[in-house]
Amino acid sequence: MSAFRFQVLAQDWAARRGEIETPRGKIRTPAFMPVGTAATVKAMFLDHVREAGADIILGNTYHLMLRPGAERIAKLGGLHKFMGWQGPILTDSGGYQVMSLSKLRKIDEKGVTFSSHLDGTKFELTPERAVEIQNLLDADIVMQLDECIRLPAPDNEVERAMQLSLRWAERSKRAFEGAEPGRALFGIVQGGTLPKLREESARALVRIGFSGYAIGGLAVGEPQDVMLTTIEQAVPELPADKPRYLMGVGEPGDILAAVERGIDMFDCVLPTRAGRHALAYARFGKINLKNARHAEDAKPLDEQSQCPAARDYSRAYLHHLVKANEMLGAMLLTWANIAYYQELMQGIRDAISAGRLKDFAAETRENWKREAR
Amino acid sequence: MSAFRFQVLAQDWAARRGEIETPRGKIRTPAFMPVGTAATVKAMFLDHVREAGADIILGNTYHLMLRPGAERIAKLGGLHKFMGWQGPILTDSGGYQVMSLSKLRKIDEKGVTFSSHLDGTKFELTPERAVEIQNLLDADIVMQLDECIRLPAPDNEVERAMQLSLRWAERSKRAFEGAEPGRALFGIVQGGTLPKLREESARALVRIGFSGYAIGGLAVGEPQDVMLTTIEQAVPELPADKPRYLMGVGEPGDILAAVERGIDMFDCVLPTRAGRHALAYARFGKINLKNARHAEDAKPLDEQSQCPAARDYSRAYLHHLVKANEMLGAMLLTWANIAYYQELMQGIRDAISAGRLKDFAAETRENWKREAR
């Protein structure tokens, strides 16, 4: 079985075009990972996710440990077999969802105990258990458990959580020893929007040593410029030969700006969630299909798209499906959104290879304004 | 443009293997028509409907006249273009849904007035308007407006509704004159479960003359043997060289029994509705995926199925999707159900051609008992 390997194939200012090799296949970077929360990329067939150009998807430890359970998925042959996805899967550690979804949390040095938002069952998640669960799921990229605090928070709270996350990073590294070859563990930079803390977090993680580094705790409501400044401060501390992953981001504009600052990997529920709420992401900007102005519009979302959902159905039809609350509306819009995100990533990768990312970014941002006119 | 044409290719006792030619393609009979209520076969991509073996789908006049409106669909190029289905479409006349869904109905000789169940808007549906709407939708097979009364009802009520439906049949025929060539109009036999009324209705319709004949007002809760007896009484009154369509039926067992009695066409929401409610129809019987006994079952619904949804996903995964209320659960089960219904129809057609329908029916009924064991 081949090893986990990352190489930078081209660079354009800070942006990198790269490739991650895993035993389950290559991941072209910059990459957008569609989110497959509960062992399904919501409202999509995985054939379409793959055809849209996704090399890797993300699974959520929190959701899967609650239902159907990590041990059960392991018994059924792992997450890939369970859901029918042959390519690589990255799983998060559950930390973020424990904070945002569960009830009755208690955090201490050891880990976090919480009650399931589904039925109140009590669970314990430690750095060691988070790694164990992800190994049971058969994840190709495993994330360390971290504490994600809500921002804004007092500086000393942000620092405490960052330091705890660092100690958990060390324990995660130890727990990951002996994992199957080819599997990778990523550390997560924390520290809120405080440059000194982000720097300290990044340096300490690099000393521990991971196969990749994520920037966590962003895209939680802060302004875009604050997010970008934080990225700019963290990236130089991270090794150039390891992938950099900005967790939970985001809008196409955020992704483009983060790529320009050296980020290689992204995930976000936005394209799938928006698809279930009548919002299309397309080449010429966002389109709200609920809007009555589409009721007799025979144009598709984008007649030049390679995606059947974006190319072969009129806005009038999509509007009708949305108004009638038909599942097919969510199915088509999710598909079109995932396809647009992948088209964007392909455009970004090609532009970096050609050394013209700045031009591509300017054209793309100009295009996004057109639907609003 | 070619004409509407039906021919019987083989006969096995009362059962017929046939073919309907329409300008939009052939329909192999006996045929099951998936129901595309509001211009979508719920939770399905039409590619999969087609690949499953469906030659024709059904659209609902009632739903479409309310939203998005027949004139709007006509403006957008007709129902085929609107929803992306190239094959033939049969539309019902709206009569059944007016009775079952709308509020504040008033029926008189002229037609029916009712309020939309969506927003209370008042609509009038006459035999002439029902034909007009279906022509606007660009339906390939148009159904006459009939009055569907709820059973049980007093005999004189059943007779009154049947006689009214006959007068509406005449008006429908006149309204249909001058419709595009290749388009067909079907009459609907009414008369509840009273043999004399069914016979009278069928004979009168044949005198008026239609391209096909439906049996309406069945599968509304009566026992199967009552339904089958009624079919047996009506079929001999109908011309052998026209297709016979049993509306709204049904369970696979009902379809098989009706084919044995000379029925050529079926439609029913059952496979799609069941798919959205965790119920799979498969070769070895019905499977309720909500049941906890499937939680760790690695078997698919049917490993020999040609349908990816039935063949490539474990029952454990389907159970998980259903429990998690994931849209993919409905998508996969609906697909599997439509595929099973089409597989059944193909089996029926092959058996009739081979003159072995009785054996096929016996084997099939035996198979259906297996999941329950």
XYZ file of C-alpha atoms in Angstrom:
746
model
C 0.000 0.000 0.000
C 1.439 3.345 -1.038
C 2.233 6.097 1.440
C 0.515 9.416 2.006
C 2.458 11.957 -0.016
C 2.014 15.597 -0.956
C 3.822 17.450 -3.654
C 3.593 20.973 -4.937
C 3.468 20.897 -8.724
C 3.290 24.618 -9.411
C 3.291 27.829 -7.478
C 1.817 31.220 -8.361
C 2.686 33.797 -5.740
C 1.517 32.168 -2.496
C -0.937 29.841 -4.241
C 0.033 26.230 -4.877
C -1.143 23.622 -7.340
C -0.432 20.263 -5.788
C -1.305 16.628 -5.475
C -1.872 14.419 -2.476
C -1.322 10.733 -3.010
C -3.238 8.324 -0.849
C -3.757 4.574 -1.109
C -7.291 5.345 -2.298
C -6.302 7.736 -5.050
C -4.978 11.190 -5.823
C -6.372 14.453 -4.560
C -5.734 17.400 -6.827
C -5.176 20.570 -4.806
C -6.462 23.157 -4.225
C -9.332 20.815 -3.430
C -12.881 21.336 -2.277
C -14.254 18.414 -0.260
C -18.042 18.010 -0.388
C -19.407 17.278 3.058
C -20.919 13.836 3.588
C -22.130 14.432 7.108
C -24.043 11.269 7.953
C -22.422 8.971 5.374
C -24.200 10.775 2.523
C -23.500 13.956 0.601
C -27.004 15.164 1.220
C -29.432 14.763 -1.719
C -26.714 13.475 -4.065
C -25.689 10.260 -5.713
C -21.946 9.779 -5.249
C -21.510 9.080 -8.976
C -22.471 12.674 -9.575
C -20.133 13.914 -6.844
C -17.286 12.033 -8.492
C -18.235 13.110 -12.048
C -18.412 16.710 -10.869
C -14.703 16.403 -10.133
C -14.462 15.756 -6.400
C -11.465 13.585 -5.495
C -12.220 13.407 -1.778
C -15.216 13.866 0.489
C -15.545 14.600 4.174
C -17.344 12.598 6.842
C -18.378 13.842 10.274
C -17.157 11.886 13.266
C -19.746 13.448 15.548
C -22.714 12.414 13.412
C -21.371 8.974 12.609
C -20.399 8.071 16.195
C -23.957 8.874 17.243
C -25.614 7.090 14.344
C -25.046 4.403 13.148
C -21.917 4.212 15.373
C -18.249 3.774 14.479
C -18.090 0.122 15.567
C -21.091 -0.700 13.403
C -19.569 0.974 10.352
C -16.315 -0.905 10.998
C -18.239 -4.155 11.192
C -19.854 -3.335 7.837
C -16.463 -2.812 6.216
C -15.736 0.864 6.883
C -17.201 4.131 5.698
C -16.123 3.799 2.056
C -17.886 0.500 1.640
C -20.853 1.584 3.756
C -21.661 4.603 1.636
C -20.163 3.470 -1.665
C -17.333 5.985 -2.127
C -14.087 4.512 -3.426
C -11.920 7.625 -3.171
C -10.247 9.130 -0.111
C -12.291 10.367 2.844
C -11.245 12.927 5.421
C -13.084 12.790 8.730
C -13.187 15.627 11.174
C -12.607 14.865 14.843
C -16.045 15.766 16.117
C -14.807 18.736 18.155
C -16.660 21.355 16.193
C -20.035 19.582 16.177
C -19.783 18.718 19.865
C -19.665 22.452 20.496
C -22.336 23.466 18.006
C -24.859 20.626 18.213
C -24.647 18.617 21.416
C -26.172 19.408 24.765
C -24.739 19.330 28.301
C -21.101 19.473 27.327
C -18.362 19.207 29.917
C -14.798 19.820 28.843
C -11.783 18.960 30.935
C -8.210 17.973 30.342
C -9.183 14.438 29.489
C -11.700 15.279 26.781
C -15.327 16.208 26.369
C -18.460 14.488 27.568
C -21.745 15.388 25.928
C -25.274 14.258 25.283
C -26.412 13.313 21.808
C -28.705 15.895 20.211
C -30.687 12.938 18.840
C -31.711 11.080 21.962
C -29.700 12.420 24.894
C -27.365 9.390 25.110
C -24.134 10.330 26.890
C -20.859 10.093 24.972
C -17.252 10.743 25.824
C -14.833 12.014 23.232
C -11.137 12.101 24.062
C -8.274 12.715 21.636
C -7.593 8.994 21.770
C -11.206 8.014 21.125
C -11.488 10.532 18.267
C -8.526 8.857 16.556
C -9.921 5.408 17.310
C -13.301 6.309 15.810
C -11.732 7.715 12.679
C -9.632 4.571 12.308
C -12.756 2.466 12.748
C -14.404 4.525 10.028
C -11.332 3.782 7.898
C -10.690 7.471 7.217
C -7.775 8.295 4.931
C -7.151 11.631 6.598
C -7.742 11.807 10.338
C -8.103 15.095 12.232
C -6.943 15.640 15.807
C -9.568 16.516 18.410
C -9.479 20.228 19.221
C -11.546 22.600 21.285
C -13.470 25.026 19.104
C -14.652 27.903 21.234
C -17.221 30.348 20.092
C -15.875 33.751 19.082
C -15.762 36.459 20.229
C -14.255 35.215 23.499
C -11.865 36.780 26.042
C -8.198 36.435 25.036
C -7.359 34.199 27.982
C -10.192 31.842 27.012
C -8.932 31.682 23.442
C -5.418 30.943 24.757
C -6.618 28.283 27.187
C -8.512 26.462 24.413
C -5.526 26.728 22.073
C -3.150 25.289 24.683
C -5.587 22.480 25.480
C -5.876 21.730 21.749
C -2.065 21.523 21.565
C -1.917 19.005 24.392
C -4.692 17.063 22.649
C -2.631 17.260 19.443
C 0.240 15.481 21.171
C -2.053 12.808 22.535
C -3.660 12.409 19.095
C -0.234 11.882 17.547
C 0.564 9.163 20.073
C -2.839 7.534 19.615
C -2.313 7.534 15.860
C 0.963 5.583 16.081
C 0.564 2.227 14.450
C -2.307 3.337 12.228
C -2.458 1.663 8.836
C 0.251 2.868 6.465
C -0.928 5.493 4.003
C -3.300 6.999 6.515
C -2.536 10.595 7.558
C -3.104 12.648 10.697
C -3.552 16.407 10.500
C -3.025 18.913 13.341
C -5.276 21.942 13.767
C -4.008 25.477 14.346
C -6.172 27.348 16.838
C -5.841 30.761 18.509
C -8.856 32.743 17.396
C -7.944 35.986 15.679
C -4.911 36.654 17.852
C -1.755 36.551 15.702
C 0.547 35.668 18.610
C -1.588 32.656 19.543
C -1.963 31.429 15.950
C 1.808 31.659 15.524
C 2.459 29.792 18.746
C -0.109 27.123 17.888
C 1.324 26.568 14.402
C 4.924 26.328 15.631
C 4.065 23.904 18.390
C 2.114 21.684 15.985
C 4.998 21.630 13.532
C 7.284 20.521 16.357
C 4.920 17.625 17.070
C 4.860 16.866 13.338
C 1.801 16.084 11.211
C 1.143 15.033 7.633
C -0.898 18.170 7.100
C -2.049 21.245 8.968
C -5.502 22.679 9.269
C -6.539 26.138 10.304
C -9.552 25.764 12.551
C -11.887 28.102 14.338
C -12.445 30.441 11.398
C -15.505 31.114 9.244
C -17.547 31.343 12.390
C -19.019 34.733 11.637
C -15.946 36.976 11.626
C -15.536 39.479 8.736
C -13.702 38.142 5.674
C -10.709 40.443 6.163
C -10.180 39.162 9.702
C -10.268 35.608 8.410
C -7.801 36.408 5.627
C -5.418 38.232 7.987
C -5.424 35.235 10.290
C -4.600 32.945 7.363
C -1.788 35.252 6.303
C -0.323 35.050 9.790
C -0.618 31.282 10.141
C 0.515 30.108 6.694
C 4.188 31.224 6.930
C 4.551 29.163 10.101
C 3.461 25.987 8.307
C 5.853 23.770 6.315
C 5.726 24.358 2.567
C 5.806 20.628 1.851
C 2.624 19.759 3.747
C -1.000 20.426 2.720
C -2.820 23.289 4.404
C -6.509 22.898 5.059
C -8.881 25.727 5.956
C -11.733 24.054 7.807
C -15.365 24.896 7.129
C -14.719 27.458 4.375
C -16.768 28.532 2.527
C -18.236 30.972 0.056
C -16.582 30.775 -3.381
C -15.064 34.204 -2.737
C -13.537 33.021 0.544
C -12.053 29.981 -1.160
C -10.504 32.029 -3.932
C -9.002 34.502 -1.463
C -7.666 31.702 0.744
C -6.076 29.923 -2.229
C -4.309 33.182 -3.058
C -2.872 33.004 0.476
C -1.571 29.457 0.191
C -4.439 27.182 1.296
C -4.736 23.782 -0.397
C -7.890 22.167 0.998
C -11.416 23.246 1.841
C -14.692 21.808 3.019
C -18.040 23.435 3.604
C -21.718 22.518 3.813
C -22.604 25.645 1.831
C -23.115 24.155 -1.649
C -25.171 21.251 -0.332
C -27.116 23.253 2.250
C -27.819 26.061 -0.225
C -29.032 23.471 -2.723
C -31.667 22.356 -0.246
C -32.718 25.960 0.231
C -33.291 27.008 -3.375
C -29.979 28.824 -3.742
C -27.752 28.072 -6.715
C -24.051 28.905 -6.959
C -23.111 29.436 -10.563
C -20.553 31.005 -12.831
C -22.311 34.357 -12.889
C -23.156 34.481 -9.202
C -25.795 33.274 -6.813
C -29.338 32.663 -8.027
C -32.259 32.431 -5.636
C -34.711 30.093 -7.345
C -37.501 31.046 -4.971
C -37.672 34.395 -6.689
C -40.794 34.775 -8.862
C -38.756 36.427 -11.628
C -37.612 32.927 -12.634
C -41.166 31.594 -13.060
C -41.100 31.798 -16.865
C -37.371 31.904 -17.472
C -36.453 29.210 -19.995
C -32.700 29.709 -19.421
C -30.782 27.078 -17.437
C -28.519 28.046 -14.535
C -25.559 27.950 -16.904
C -25.871 26.687 -20.445
C -22.092 26.191 -20.692
C -21.852 24.031 -17.593
C -20.706 20.429 -17.912
C -23.230 19.520 -15.215
C -26.610 18.271 -16.487
C -28.377 19.822 -13.489
C -27.035 23.274 -14.315
C -27.302 22.934 -18.083
C -30.416 20.914 -18.933
C -33.217 22.326 -16.762
C -34.817 25.749 -17.064
C -34.866 28.168 -14.174
C -38.637 28.091 -14.573
C -38.634 24.352 -13.873
C -36.270 24.717 -10.903
C -38.467 27.521 -9.583
C -41.513 25.289 -9.935
C -39.829 22.406 -8.085
C -38.743 24.707 -5.279
C -42.211 26.242 -4.947
C -43.806 22.781 -4.970
C -41.279 21.636 -2.357
C -40.277 18.741 -4.610
C -37.218 16.714 -3.617
C -35.926 16.953 -7.173
C -35.417 20.687 -6.646
C -32.950 20.013 -3.817
C -31.378 17.173 -5.817
C -30.749 19.302 -8.903
C -29.597 22.421 -7.072
C -27.236 20.489 -4.789
C -25.776 18.738 -7.802
C -25.378 22.018 -9.692
C -23.725 23.632 -6.660
C -21.264 20.821 -6.066
C -20.468 20.896 -9.784
C -19.924 24.639 -9.710
C -17.596 24.396 -6.708
C -15.572 21.722 -8.478
C -15.532 23.743 -11.691
C -14.189 26.664 -9.684
C -11.458 24.483 -8.150
C -10.501 23.176 -11.588
C -10.308 26.740 -12.863
C -8.138 27.671 -9.892
C -5.831 24.708 -10.425
C -5.450 25.417 -14.138
C -4.806 29.104 -13.446
C -2.071 28.328 -10.912
C -0.415 25.912 -13.350
C -0.518 28.612 -15.996
C 0.786 31.269 -13.602
C -2.303 33.408 -14.065
C -4.249 33.042 -10.853
C -4.511 36.796 -10.334
C -6.165 37.272 -13.725
C -8.409 34.275 -13.195
C -9.436 35.592 -9.785
C -10.247 39.021 -11.184
C -12.306 37.573 -14.064
C -14.101 35.209 -11.724
C -14.987 37.954 -9.259
C -16.242 40.068 -12.144
C -18.387 37.165 -13.402
C -19.959 36.668 -9.971
C -21.497 40.136 -10.177
C -23.478 39.416 -13.322
C -26.548 37.636 -11.943
C -27.110 40.508 -9.528
C -27.391 43.040 -12.355
C -45.988 12.607 -37.562
C -47.007 9.012 -37.047
C -50.406 8.031 -35.741
C -51.375 6.531 -32.417
C -51.561 2.798 -32.967
C -51.981 -0.267 -30.757
C -51.295 -3.815 -31.697
C -51.492 -7.052 -29.788
C -48.318 -9.047 -30.416
C -49.088 -12.112 -28.364
C -51.887 -13.452 -26.231
C -51.791 -15.889 -23.324
C -55.319 -16.678 -22.120
C -56.802 -13.229 -21.483
C -53.418 -11.540 -21.088
C -51.959 -9.563 -23.979
C -48.459 -8.548 -24.917
C -48.767 -5.455 -27.054
C -47.243 -2.263 -28.308
C -48.598 1.241 -28.506
C -46.994 3.488 -31.077
C -46.999 7.201 -30.472
C -45.133 10.031 -32.166
C -42.900 10.154 -29.080
C -42.027 6.474 -29.059
C -43.282 3.001 -28.375
C -44.936 1.778 -25.219
C -44.478 -1.902 -24.502
C -47.575 -3.348 -22.855
C -48.472 -4.465 -20.273
C -46.957 -1.187 -19.105
C -46.551 0.408 -15.710
C -46.479 4.204 -15.843
C -44.555 5.879 -12.995
C -46.494 8.847 -11.670
C -44.952 12.274 -12.220
C -47.511 14.238 -10.275
C -46.158 17.772 -10.305
C -43.904 17.442 -13.366
C -41.477 15.212 -11.454
C -41.434 11.528 -10.611
C -40.844 12.290 -6.962
C -37.232 11.887 -5.760
C -36.033 10.525 -9.112
C -33.921 11.605 -12.020
C -35.754 10.786 -15.240
C -32.647 9.085 -16.647
C -33.103 6.453 -13.993
C -36.823 6.149 -14.717
C -36.005 5.550 -18.371
C -33.113 3.150 -17.661
C -35.369 1.205 -15.322
C -37.481 0.430 -18.379
C -40.375 2.887 -18.245
C -41.603 3.855 -21.709
C -44.235 6.335 -20.518
C -44.933 8.382 -17.417
C -48.090 9.980 -16.074
C -48.694 13.637 -15.241
C -51.506 14.998 -13.071
C -53.735 17.622 -14.605
C -55.038 18.719 -11.213
C -51.596 19.431 -9.754
C -50.242 21.035 -12.892
C -53.242 23.306 -13.531
C -52.839 24.642 -10.006
C -49.078 25.023 -10.151
C -47.340 26.111 -12.320
C -50.445 26.314 -14.569
C -51.154 24.756 -17.961
C -50.719 27.991 -19.899
C -47.318 28.544 -18.310
C -46.148 25.038 -19.176
C -47.396 25.556 -22.752
C -45.459 28.812 -22.940
C -42.334 26.959 -21.794
C -42.726 24.383 -24.575
C -44.976 21.762 -23.005
C -44.611 19.241 -20.219
C -41.986 17.056 -21.950
C -39.620 19.942 -22.410
C -40.447 21.437 -19.003
C -39.504 18.314 -17.061
C -37.061 16.780 -19.524
C -38.891 13.594 -20.522
C -38.688 12.734 -24.215
C -41.043 9.730 -24.201
C -44.842 9.663 -24.187
C -46.808 11.169 -21.302
C -50.339 10.290 -20.269
C -52.167 12.907 -18.256
C -55.185 12.199 -16.145
C -58.140 14.559 -16.377
C -58.013 15.921 -12.852
C -61.332 14.355 -11.859
C -59.921 12.012 -9.252
C -57.766 14.616 -7.491
C -60.539 17.190 -7.495
C -62.537 14.698 -5.432
C -59.715 13.605 -3.131
C -57.689 16.792 -2.625
C -59.620 19.975 -3.332
C -61.976 21.831 -1.042
C -65.431 23.259 -1.606
C -66.326 21.239 -4.673
C -69.508 21.818 -6.573
C -70.457 19.414 -9.326
C -73.154 20.060 -11.873
C -73.871 19.111 -15.436
C -71.398 21.639 -16.739
C -68.416 20.463 -14.722
C -66.845 20.953 -11.342
C -65.776 24.078 -9.499
C -63.346 23.743 -6.646
C -60.852 25.570 -4.504
C -57.145 24.781 -4.732
C -55.836 22.860 -1.731
C -52.734 25.057 -2.003
C -54.132 28.543 -1.643
C -57.905 28.403 -1.996
C -57.941 29.875 -5.515
C -61.157 28.954 -7.311
C -60.948 26.824 -10.452
C -63.474 25.440 -12.884
C -62.910 22.139 -14.612
C -65.246 21.118 -17.416
C -64.769 18.247 -19.864
C -63.741 20.833 -22.440
C -61.284 22.573 -20.152
C -59.773 19.246 -19.068
C -59.053 18.416 -22.710
C -57.741 21.920 -23.325
C -55.378 21.713 -20.349
C -54.062 18.349 -21.431
C -53.479 19.672 -24.933
C -51.664 22.666 -23.477
C -49.507 20.265 -21.484
C -48.853 18.461 -24.788
C -49.968 15.108 -23.407
C -49.702 12.133 -25.739
C -52.599 10.333 -24.104
C -55.460 12.488 -22.860
C -58.081 11.248 -20.397
C -61.714 12.355 -20.408
C -63.018 14.134 -17.316
C -65.100 11.795 -15.176
C -66.775 11.962 -11.821
C -65.091 9.688 -9.302
C -67.403 9.159 -6.384
C -66.298 7.690 -3.118
C -67.343 4.089 -2.548
C -69.357 2.698 -0.945
C -72.218 4.849 -2.257
C -75.922 4.173 -2.887
C -76.579 2.476 -6.241
C -78.495 5.429 -7.623
C -75.583 7.719 -6.789
C -73.161 5.405 -8.573
C -75.486 5.350 -11.572
C -75.928 9.130 -11.613
C -72.141 9.649 -11.594
C -71.646 7.023 -14.292
C -74.277 8.642 -16.544
C -72.790 12.095 -15.963
C -69.328 10.689 -16.827
C -70.801 9.298 -20.062
C -72.201 12.693 -21.064
C -68.806 14.198 -20.202
C -67.186 11.506 -22.353
C -69.190 12.716 -25.352
C -68.273 16.322 -24.702
C -64.605 15.312 -24.257
C -64.662 13.560 -27.602
C -66.018 16.679 -29.304
C -63.545 18.922 -27.508
C -60.710 16.653 -28.624
C -61.594 16.968 -32.316
C -58.810 18.732 -34.139
C -56.164 17.778 -31.595
C -52.700 17.189 -33.017
C -52.417 13.966 -34.989
C -50.892 11.105 -33.037
C -52.472 12.263 -29.817
C -55.014 9.891 -28.272
C -58.094 10.296 -26.094
C -59.176 7.570 -23.680
C -62.644 7.093 -22.221
C -63.172 5.928 -18.655
C -65.544 3.137 -17.631
C -67.349 3.942 -14.376
C -70.138 2.216 -12.452
C -68.651 1.254 -9.105
C -68.900 -2.446 -8.383
C -72.259 -2.903 -10.095
C -71.863 -5.240 -13.107
C -74.872 -3.816 -14.943
C -73.571 -0.250 -14.700
C -70.021 -1.208 -15.705
C -71.414 -3.023 -18.735
C -73.624 -0.107 -19.703
C -70.776 2.367 -19.240
C -68.356 0.318 -21.336
C -70.847 -0.194 -24.171
C -71.799 3.458 -24.334
C -68.141 4.521 -24.383
C -67.389 2.114 -27.218
C -70.259 3.646 -29.184
C -68.704 7.075 -28.735
C -65.360 5.606 -29.752
C -61.999 6.173 -28.107
C -58.378 5.222 -28.800
C -58.239 3.380 -25.502
C -60.425 2.567 -22.537
C -59.700 2.993 -18.864
C -61.399 1.369 -15.934
C -61.756 4.041 -13.276
C -63.081 4.175 -9.768
C -61.344 1.029 -8.568
C -58.495 0.493 -6.096
C -60.241 2.837 -3.726
C -60.267 0.450 -0.801
C -62.469 -2.389 -2.065
C -61.245 -5.989 -1.548
C -59.056 -7.388 -4.334
C -61.644 -9.960 -5.399
C -64.256 -7.251 -5.894
C -61.823 -5.303 -8.036
C -60.950 -8.367 -10.097
C -64.592 -9.327 -10.592
C -65.342 -5.826 -11.816
C -62.439 -6.046 -14.278
C -63.692 -9.399 -15.495
C -67.097 -7.892 -16.168
C -65.822 -4.789 -17.951
C -63.065 -6.255 -20.142
C -65.304 -8.353 -22.448
C -67.249 -5.198 -23.328
C -64.095 -3.429 -24.506
C -62.701 -3.789 -28.035
C -59.817 -6.238 -28.292
C -57.845 -3.911 -30.552
C -57.651 -0.998 -28.087
C -55.491 -0.691 -24.977
C -57.155 -1.168 -21.596
C -55.925 0.877 -18.700
C -56.687 0.158 -15.042
C -56.311 3.525 -13.297
C -54.470 3.898 -10.010
C -53.481 0.230 -9.619
C -51.523 -0.812 -7.699
C -49.760 -3.420 -5.605
C -47.616 -5.793 -7.696
C -50.105 -8.564 -6.906
C -52.995 -6.454 -8.217
C -51.109 -5.707 -11.410
C -50.306 -9.342 -12.037
C -53.919 -10.392 -11.451
C -55.234 -7.607 -13.686
C -52.836 -8.518 -16.485
C -54.181 -12.053 -16.290
C -57.614 -10.518 -16.900
C -56.607 -8.546 -19.977
C -55.381 -5.185 -18.695
C -52.595 -3.455 -20.638
C -51.715 -0.303 -18.708
C -51.269 0.705 -15.089
C -50.237 3.661 -12.999
C -49.860 4.058 -9.271
C -48.068 6.252 -6.745
C -47.279 3.193 -4.659
C -43.652 2.558 -5.694
C -42.697 6.220 -5.381
C -44.698 6.892 -2.218
C -43.453 3.706 -0.548
C -39.906 4.718 -1.457
C -40.338 7.907 0.527
C -41.640 5.896 3.458
C -38.853 3.343 3.851
C -40.687 0.543 2.075
C -38.972 -1.391 -0.685
C -40.712 -3.543 -3.275
C -38.394 -6.290 -4.401
C -38.269 -9.701 -6.025
C -38.733 -11.530 -2.768
C -41.395 -9.272 -1.330
C -41.732 -6.040 0.577
C -38.941 -4.900 2.896
C -39.516 -2.305 5.606
C -36.158 -0.584 5.983
C -37.223 1.080 9.224
C -37.026 -2.291 10.909
C -34.029 -2.598 13.260
C -33.289 -6.091 12.007
C -31.669 -4.500 8.951
C -29.229 -2.394 11.031
C -26.238 -4.666 10.406
C -27.432 -6.505 7.312
C -24.764 -6.244 4.625
C -27.079 -7.732 1.940
C -28.523 -5.411 -0.710
C -32.244 -5.382 -1.493
C -31.590 -7.750 -4.387
C -28.081 -8.661 -5.465
C -29.355 -9.846 -8.853
C -31.163 -6.620 -9.676
C -30.045 -4.562 -12.662
C -30.781 -1.437 -10.632
C -27.786 0.062 -8.804
C -30.034 1.246 -5.971
C -31.267 -2.282 -5.296
C -27.937 -3.999 -5.955
C -25.114 -1.801 -4.692
C -26.204 -0.594 -1.242
C -26.550 -2.689 1.898
C -29.806 -2.855 3.799
C -27.782 -1.591 6.757
C -26.949 1.559 4.815
C -30.534 2.034 3.632
C -31.713 1.515 7.215
C -29.237 4.145 8.397
C -30.391 6.656 5.759
C -34.015 6.078 6.662
C -33.351 6.452 10.400
C -31.322 9.606 9.777
C -34.116 10.937 7.568
C -31.630 11.472 4.747
C -33.009 12.354 1.323
C -30.769 9.718 -0.248
C -32.848 7.059 1.494
C -35.960 8.170 -0.383
C -33.962 8.584 -3.590
C -32.529 5.070 -3.485
C -35.714 3.317 -2.372
C -37.864 5.116 -4.933
C -35.396 4.188 -7.641
C -35.274 0.572 -6.501
C -39.082 0.407 -6.391
C -39.576 1.880 -9.853
C -36.938 -0.526 -11.137
C -38.662 -3.471 -9.495
C -42.028 -2.511 -10.978
C -40.452 -2.273 -14.423
C -38.628 -5.563 -13.934
C -41.970 -7.134 -13.041
C -43.586 -5.718 -16.188
C -40.716 -7.002 -18.323
C -41.116 -10.417 -16.740
C -44.835 -10.293 -17.445
C -44.303 -9.271 -21.064
C -41.711 -11.994 -21.638
C -43.943 -14.596 -20.017
C -46.917 -13.669 -22.199
C -44.754 -13.845 -25.322
C -43.569 -17.279 -24.219
C -47.096 -18.413 -23.395
C -46.164 -19.106 -19.782
C -47.802 -16.315 -17.822
C -49.550 -18.707 -15.451
C -46.236 -20.289 -14.443
C -44.546 -16.923 -14.181
C -47.374 -15.632 -11.994
C -47.184 -18.637 -9.697
C -43.391 -18.366 -9.343
C -43.603 -14.645 -8.768
C -46.269 -14.980 -6.077
C -44.156 -17.656 -4.402
C -41.107 -15.395 -4.481
C -43.012 -12.549 -2.869
C -43.498 -14.650 0.245
C -39.789 -15.103 0.915
C -38.886 -11.852 2.685
C -41.683 -12.440 5.145
C -40.242 -15.765 6.281
